[in-house]
XYZ file of N, CA, C and O in Angstrom:
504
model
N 115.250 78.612 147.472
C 114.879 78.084 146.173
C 115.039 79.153 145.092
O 115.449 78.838 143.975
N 114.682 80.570 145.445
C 114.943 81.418 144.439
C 116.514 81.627 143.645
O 116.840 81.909 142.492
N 117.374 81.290 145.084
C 118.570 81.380 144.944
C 119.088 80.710 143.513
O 119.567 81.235 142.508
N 118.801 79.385 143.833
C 118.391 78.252 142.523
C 118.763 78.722 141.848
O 119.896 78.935 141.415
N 117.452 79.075 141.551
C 116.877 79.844 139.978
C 117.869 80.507 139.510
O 118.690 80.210 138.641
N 117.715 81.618 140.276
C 119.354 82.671 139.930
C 120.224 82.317 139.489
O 120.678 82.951 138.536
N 121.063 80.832 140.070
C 122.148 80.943 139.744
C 122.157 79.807 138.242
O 123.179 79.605 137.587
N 121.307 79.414 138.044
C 121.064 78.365 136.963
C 120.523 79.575 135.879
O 120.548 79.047 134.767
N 120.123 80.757 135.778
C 120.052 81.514 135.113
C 121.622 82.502 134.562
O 122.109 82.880 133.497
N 121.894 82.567 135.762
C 123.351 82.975 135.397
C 124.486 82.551 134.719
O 125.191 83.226 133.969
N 124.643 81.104 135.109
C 124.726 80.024 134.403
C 124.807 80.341 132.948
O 125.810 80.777 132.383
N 123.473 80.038 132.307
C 122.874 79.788 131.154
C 123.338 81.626 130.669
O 123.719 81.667 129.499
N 123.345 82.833 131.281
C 123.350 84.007 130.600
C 125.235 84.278 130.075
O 125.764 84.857 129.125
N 125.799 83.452 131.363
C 127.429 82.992 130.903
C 127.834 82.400 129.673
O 128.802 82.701 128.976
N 126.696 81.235 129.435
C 127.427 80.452 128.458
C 126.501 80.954 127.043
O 126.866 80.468 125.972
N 125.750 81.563 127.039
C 125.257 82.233 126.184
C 126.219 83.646 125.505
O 126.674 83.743 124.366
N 126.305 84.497 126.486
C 127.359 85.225 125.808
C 129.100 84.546 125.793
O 129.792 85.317 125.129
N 129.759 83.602 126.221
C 130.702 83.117 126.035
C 130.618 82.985 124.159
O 131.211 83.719 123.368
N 129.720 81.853 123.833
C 129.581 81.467 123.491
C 129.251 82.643 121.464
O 129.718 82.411 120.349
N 128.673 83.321 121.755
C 128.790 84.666 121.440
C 129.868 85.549 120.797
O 129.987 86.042 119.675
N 130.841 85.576 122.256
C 131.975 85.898 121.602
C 133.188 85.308 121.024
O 134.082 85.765 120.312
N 132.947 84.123 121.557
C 134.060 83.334 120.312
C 133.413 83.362 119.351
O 134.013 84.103 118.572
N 132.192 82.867 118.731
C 131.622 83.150 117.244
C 131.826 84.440 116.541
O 131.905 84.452 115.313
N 131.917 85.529 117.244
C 132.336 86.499 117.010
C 133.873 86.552 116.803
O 134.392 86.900 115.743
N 134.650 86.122 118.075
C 135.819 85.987 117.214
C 136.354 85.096 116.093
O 137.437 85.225 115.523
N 135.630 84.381 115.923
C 135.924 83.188 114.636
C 135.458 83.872 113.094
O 136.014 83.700 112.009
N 134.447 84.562 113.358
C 134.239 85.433 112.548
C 134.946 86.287 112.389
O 135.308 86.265 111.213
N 135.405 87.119 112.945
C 136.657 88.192 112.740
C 137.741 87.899 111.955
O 138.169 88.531 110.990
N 138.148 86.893 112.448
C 139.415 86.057 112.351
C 139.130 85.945 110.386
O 139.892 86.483 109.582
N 137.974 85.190 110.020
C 138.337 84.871 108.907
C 137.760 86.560 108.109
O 138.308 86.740 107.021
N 136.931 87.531 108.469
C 136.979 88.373 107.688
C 137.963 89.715 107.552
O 138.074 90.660 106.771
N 138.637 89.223 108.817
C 140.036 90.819 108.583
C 141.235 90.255 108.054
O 142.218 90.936 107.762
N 141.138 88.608 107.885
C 142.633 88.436 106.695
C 142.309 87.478 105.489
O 142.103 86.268 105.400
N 142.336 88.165 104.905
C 142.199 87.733 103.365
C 142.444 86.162 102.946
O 141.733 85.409 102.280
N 143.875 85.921 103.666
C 144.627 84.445 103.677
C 143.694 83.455 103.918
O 143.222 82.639 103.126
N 143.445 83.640 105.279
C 142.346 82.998 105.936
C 141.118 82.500 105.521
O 140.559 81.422 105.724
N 140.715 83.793 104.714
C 139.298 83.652 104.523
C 139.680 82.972 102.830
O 138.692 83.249 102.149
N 140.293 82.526 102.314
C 140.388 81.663 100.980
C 140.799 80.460 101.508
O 140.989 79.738 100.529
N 141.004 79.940 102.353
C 141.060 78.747 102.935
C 139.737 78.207 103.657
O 139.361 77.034 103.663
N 139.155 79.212 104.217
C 137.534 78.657 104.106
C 136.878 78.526 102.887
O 136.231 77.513 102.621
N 137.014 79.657 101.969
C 136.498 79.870 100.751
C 136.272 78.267 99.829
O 135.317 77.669 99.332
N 137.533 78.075 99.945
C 137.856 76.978 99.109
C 137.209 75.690 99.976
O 137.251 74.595 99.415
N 136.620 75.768 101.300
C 135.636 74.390 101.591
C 134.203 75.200 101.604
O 133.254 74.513 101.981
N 133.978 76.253 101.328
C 132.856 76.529 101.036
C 132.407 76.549 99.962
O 131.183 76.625 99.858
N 133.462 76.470 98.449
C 132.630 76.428 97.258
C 132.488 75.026 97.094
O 131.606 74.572 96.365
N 133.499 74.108 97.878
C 133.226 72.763 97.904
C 131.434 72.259 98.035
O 130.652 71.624 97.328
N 131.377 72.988 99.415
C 130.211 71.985 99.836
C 128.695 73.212 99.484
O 127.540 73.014 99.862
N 129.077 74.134 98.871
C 128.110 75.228 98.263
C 127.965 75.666 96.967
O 127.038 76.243 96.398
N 129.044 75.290 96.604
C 129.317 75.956 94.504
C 129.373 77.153 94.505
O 128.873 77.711 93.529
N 129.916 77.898 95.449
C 129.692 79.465 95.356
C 130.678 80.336 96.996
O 131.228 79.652 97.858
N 130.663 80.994 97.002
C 131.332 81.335 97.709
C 130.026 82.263 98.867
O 128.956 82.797 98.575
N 130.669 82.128 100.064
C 129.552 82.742 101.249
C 129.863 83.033 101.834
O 130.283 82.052 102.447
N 130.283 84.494 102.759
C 130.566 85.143 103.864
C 130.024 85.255 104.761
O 128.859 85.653 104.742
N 130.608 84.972 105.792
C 130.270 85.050 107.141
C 130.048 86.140 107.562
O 130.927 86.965 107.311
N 128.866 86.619 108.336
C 128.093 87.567 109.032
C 129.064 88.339 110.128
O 130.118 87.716 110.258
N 129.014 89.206 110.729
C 129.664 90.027 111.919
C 128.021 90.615 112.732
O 127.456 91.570 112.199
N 127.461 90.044 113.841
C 126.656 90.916 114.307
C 126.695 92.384 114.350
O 127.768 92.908 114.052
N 125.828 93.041 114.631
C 126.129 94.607 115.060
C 125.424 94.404 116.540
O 124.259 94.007 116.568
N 126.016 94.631 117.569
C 125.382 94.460 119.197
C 124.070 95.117 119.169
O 123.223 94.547 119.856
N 123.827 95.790 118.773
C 122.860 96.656 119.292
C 121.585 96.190 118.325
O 120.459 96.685 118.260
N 121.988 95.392 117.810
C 120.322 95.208 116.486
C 120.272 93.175 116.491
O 121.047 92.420 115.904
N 119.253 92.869 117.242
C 118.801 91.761 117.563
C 118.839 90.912 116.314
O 119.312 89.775 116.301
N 118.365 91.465 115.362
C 118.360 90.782 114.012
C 119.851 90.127 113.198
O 120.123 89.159 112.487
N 120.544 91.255 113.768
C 122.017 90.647 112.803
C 122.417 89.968 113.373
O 123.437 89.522 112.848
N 122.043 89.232 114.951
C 122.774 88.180 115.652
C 121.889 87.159 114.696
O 122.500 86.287 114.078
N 120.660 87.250 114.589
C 120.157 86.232 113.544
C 120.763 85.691 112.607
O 120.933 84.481 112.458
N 121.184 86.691 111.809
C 121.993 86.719 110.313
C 123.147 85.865 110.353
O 123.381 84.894 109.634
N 124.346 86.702 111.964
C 125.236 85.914 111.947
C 125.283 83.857 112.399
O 125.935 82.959 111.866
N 124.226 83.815 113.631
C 124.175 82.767 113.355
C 123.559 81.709 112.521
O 123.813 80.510 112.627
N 122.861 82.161 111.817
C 122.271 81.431 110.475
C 123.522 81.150 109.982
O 124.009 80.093 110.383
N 124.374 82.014 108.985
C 125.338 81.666 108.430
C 126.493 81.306 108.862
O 127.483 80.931 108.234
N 126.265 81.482 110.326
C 127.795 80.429 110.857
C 127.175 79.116 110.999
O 128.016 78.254 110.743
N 126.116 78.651 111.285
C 125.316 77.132 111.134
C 125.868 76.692 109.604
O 126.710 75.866 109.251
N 125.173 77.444 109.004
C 125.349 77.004 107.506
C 126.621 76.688 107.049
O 126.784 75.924 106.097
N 127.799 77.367 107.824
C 128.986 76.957 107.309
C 130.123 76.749 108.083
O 131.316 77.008 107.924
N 129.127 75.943 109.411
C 129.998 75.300 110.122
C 130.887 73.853 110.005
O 131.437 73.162 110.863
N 130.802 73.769 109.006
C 131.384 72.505 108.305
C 132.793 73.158 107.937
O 133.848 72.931 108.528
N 132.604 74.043 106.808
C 134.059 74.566 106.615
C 134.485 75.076 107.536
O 135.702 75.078 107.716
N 133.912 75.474 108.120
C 134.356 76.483 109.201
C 135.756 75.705 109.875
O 136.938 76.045 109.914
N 135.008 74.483 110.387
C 135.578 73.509 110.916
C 136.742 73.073 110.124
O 137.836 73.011 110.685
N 136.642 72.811 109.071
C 137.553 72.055 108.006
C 139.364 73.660 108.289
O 140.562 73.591 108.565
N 138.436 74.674 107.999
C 140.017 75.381 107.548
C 140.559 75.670 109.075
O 141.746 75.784 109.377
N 139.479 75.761 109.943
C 140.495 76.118 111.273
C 141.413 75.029 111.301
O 142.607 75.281 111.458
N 141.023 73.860 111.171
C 142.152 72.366 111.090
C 143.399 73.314 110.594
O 144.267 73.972 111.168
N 143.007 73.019 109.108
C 144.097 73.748 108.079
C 144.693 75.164 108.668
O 145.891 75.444 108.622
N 144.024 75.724 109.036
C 145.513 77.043 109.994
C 145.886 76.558 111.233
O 146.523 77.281 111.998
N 145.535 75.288 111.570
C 145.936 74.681 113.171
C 145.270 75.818 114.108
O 145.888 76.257 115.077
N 144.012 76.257 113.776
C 143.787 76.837 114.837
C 142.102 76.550 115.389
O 141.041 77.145 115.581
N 142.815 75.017 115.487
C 141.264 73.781 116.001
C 141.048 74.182 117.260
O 139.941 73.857 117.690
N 141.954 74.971 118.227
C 141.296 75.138 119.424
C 140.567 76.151 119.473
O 140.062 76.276 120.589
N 140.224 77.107 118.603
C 139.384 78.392 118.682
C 137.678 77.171 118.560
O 136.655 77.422 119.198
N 137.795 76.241 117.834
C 136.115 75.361 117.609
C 135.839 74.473 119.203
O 136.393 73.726 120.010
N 134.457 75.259 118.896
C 134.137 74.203 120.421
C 132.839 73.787 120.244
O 132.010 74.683 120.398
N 132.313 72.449 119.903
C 131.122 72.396 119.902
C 130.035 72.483 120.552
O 128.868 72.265 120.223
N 130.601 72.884 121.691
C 129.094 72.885 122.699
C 128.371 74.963 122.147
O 127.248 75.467 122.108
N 129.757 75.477 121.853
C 129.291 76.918 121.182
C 128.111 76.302 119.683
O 127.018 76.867 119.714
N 128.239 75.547 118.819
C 127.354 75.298 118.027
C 125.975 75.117 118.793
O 125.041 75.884 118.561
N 125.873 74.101 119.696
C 124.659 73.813 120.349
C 124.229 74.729 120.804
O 123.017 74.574 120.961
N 124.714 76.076 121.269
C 124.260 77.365 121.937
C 123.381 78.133 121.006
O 122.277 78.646 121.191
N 124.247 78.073 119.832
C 124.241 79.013 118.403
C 122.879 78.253 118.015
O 122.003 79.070 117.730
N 122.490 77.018 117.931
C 121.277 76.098 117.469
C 120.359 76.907 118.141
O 119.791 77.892 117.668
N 120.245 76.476 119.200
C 119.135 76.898 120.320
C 119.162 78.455 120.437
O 118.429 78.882 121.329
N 119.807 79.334 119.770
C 119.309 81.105 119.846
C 118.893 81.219 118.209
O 118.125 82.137 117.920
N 119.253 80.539 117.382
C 118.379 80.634 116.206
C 117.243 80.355 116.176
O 116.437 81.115 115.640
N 116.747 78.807 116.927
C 115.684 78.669 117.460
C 114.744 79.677 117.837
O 113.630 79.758 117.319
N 115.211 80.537 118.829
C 114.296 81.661 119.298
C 114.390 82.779 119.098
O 113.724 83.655 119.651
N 115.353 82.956 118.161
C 115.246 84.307 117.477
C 114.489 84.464 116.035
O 114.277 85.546 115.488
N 114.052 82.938 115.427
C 113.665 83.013 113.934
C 112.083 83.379 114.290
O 111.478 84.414 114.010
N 111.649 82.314 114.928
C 109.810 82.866 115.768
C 109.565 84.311 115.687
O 108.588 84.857 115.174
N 110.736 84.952 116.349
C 110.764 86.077 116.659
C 110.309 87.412 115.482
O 109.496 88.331 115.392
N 111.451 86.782 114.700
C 111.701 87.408 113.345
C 110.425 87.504 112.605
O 110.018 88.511 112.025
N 109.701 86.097 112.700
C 108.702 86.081 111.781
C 107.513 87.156 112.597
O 106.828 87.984 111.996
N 107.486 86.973 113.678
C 106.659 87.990 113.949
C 106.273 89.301 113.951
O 105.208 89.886 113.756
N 108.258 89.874 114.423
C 107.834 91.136 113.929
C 108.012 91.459 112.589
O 108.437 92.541 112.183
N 107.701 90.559 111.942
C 108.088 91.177 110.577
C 106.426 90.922 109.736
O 106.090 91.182 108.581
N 105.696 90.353 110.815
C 104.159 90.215 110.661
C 103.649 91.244 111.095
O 102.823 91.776 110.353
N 104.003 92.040 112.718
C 103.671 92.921 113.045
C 103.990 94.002 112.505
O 103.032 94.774 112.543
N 104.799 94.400 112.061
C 105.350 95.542 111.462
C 104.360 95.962 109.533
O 104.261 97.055 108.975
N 104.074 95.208 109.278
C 103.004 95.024 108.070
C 102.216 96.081 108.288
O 101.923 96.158 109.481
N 101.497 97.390 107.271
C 100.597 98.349 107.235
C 99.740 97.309 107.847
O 99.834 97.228 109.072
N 98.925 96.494 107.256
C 97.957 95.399 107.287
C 97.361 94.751 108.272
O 96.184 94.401 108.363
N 98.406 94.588 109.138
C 98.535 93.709 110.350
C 97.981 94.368 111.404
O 97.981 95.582 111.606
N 97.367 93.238 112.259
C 96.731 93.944 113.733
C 96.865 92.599 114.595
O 97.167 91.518 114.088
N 96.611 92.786 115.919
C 97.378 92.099 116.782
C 96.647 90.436 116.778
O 97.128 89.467 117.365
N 95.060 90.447 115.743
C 94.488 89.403 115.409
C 95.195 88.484 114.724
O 95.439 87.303 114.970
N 95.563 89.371 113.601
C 96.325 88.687 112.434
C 97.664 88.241 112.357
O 98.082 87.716 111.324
């Protein structure tokens, strides 16, 4: 039964970082070519009035995976729209959104806390 466990954990730690690094590469993609990234631009001032860049985690700091997937949620619409437009619809996979949902989920809790704990003020009551 432990076995189970294990491997349904492994599982889930696969498609978690899969999932990871294509967002990461989709991100790349539109911030190292200019071209690219005005073809999102232009469905992001659509559905925003303003223009919004997409995040790049830094591995090592828990928080900027926050950052990045907040703002790849937020602008997964265009996102979607210009990969069409460079024909490069097979880099989008939606089950990576549903991944990206569910680690914002448990990384925002997170956030709020230590950012409660970290307060002069704060003690482990409060």
């Amino acid at each position: 039964m432990d076995d189970t466990s294990n491997t349904r954990f492994q599982y889930t730690a696969e498609n978690l970082t899969k999932a990871l690094e294509e967002t990461r590469t989709i991100v790349k993609l539109f911030r190292r070519s200019p071209l690219k990234n005005i073809t999102l631009q232009k469905y992001v001032k659509e559905e925003f009035g303003r223009e919004l860049n997409l995040i790049l985690d830094v591995k090592i700091r828990w928080n900027s995976m926050l950052q990045m997937t907040h703002r790849f949620l937020k602008l997964k619409n265009a996102i979607k729209k210009a990969l069409i437009d460079l024909e490069m619809s097979r880099l989008w996979d939606d089950k990576n959104v549903v991944i990206l949902e569910k680690i914002y989920q448990i990384l925002q809790p997170t956030k709020l806390s230590v950012e409660t704990l970290s307060r002069k003020d704060s003690t482990l009551l409060t």
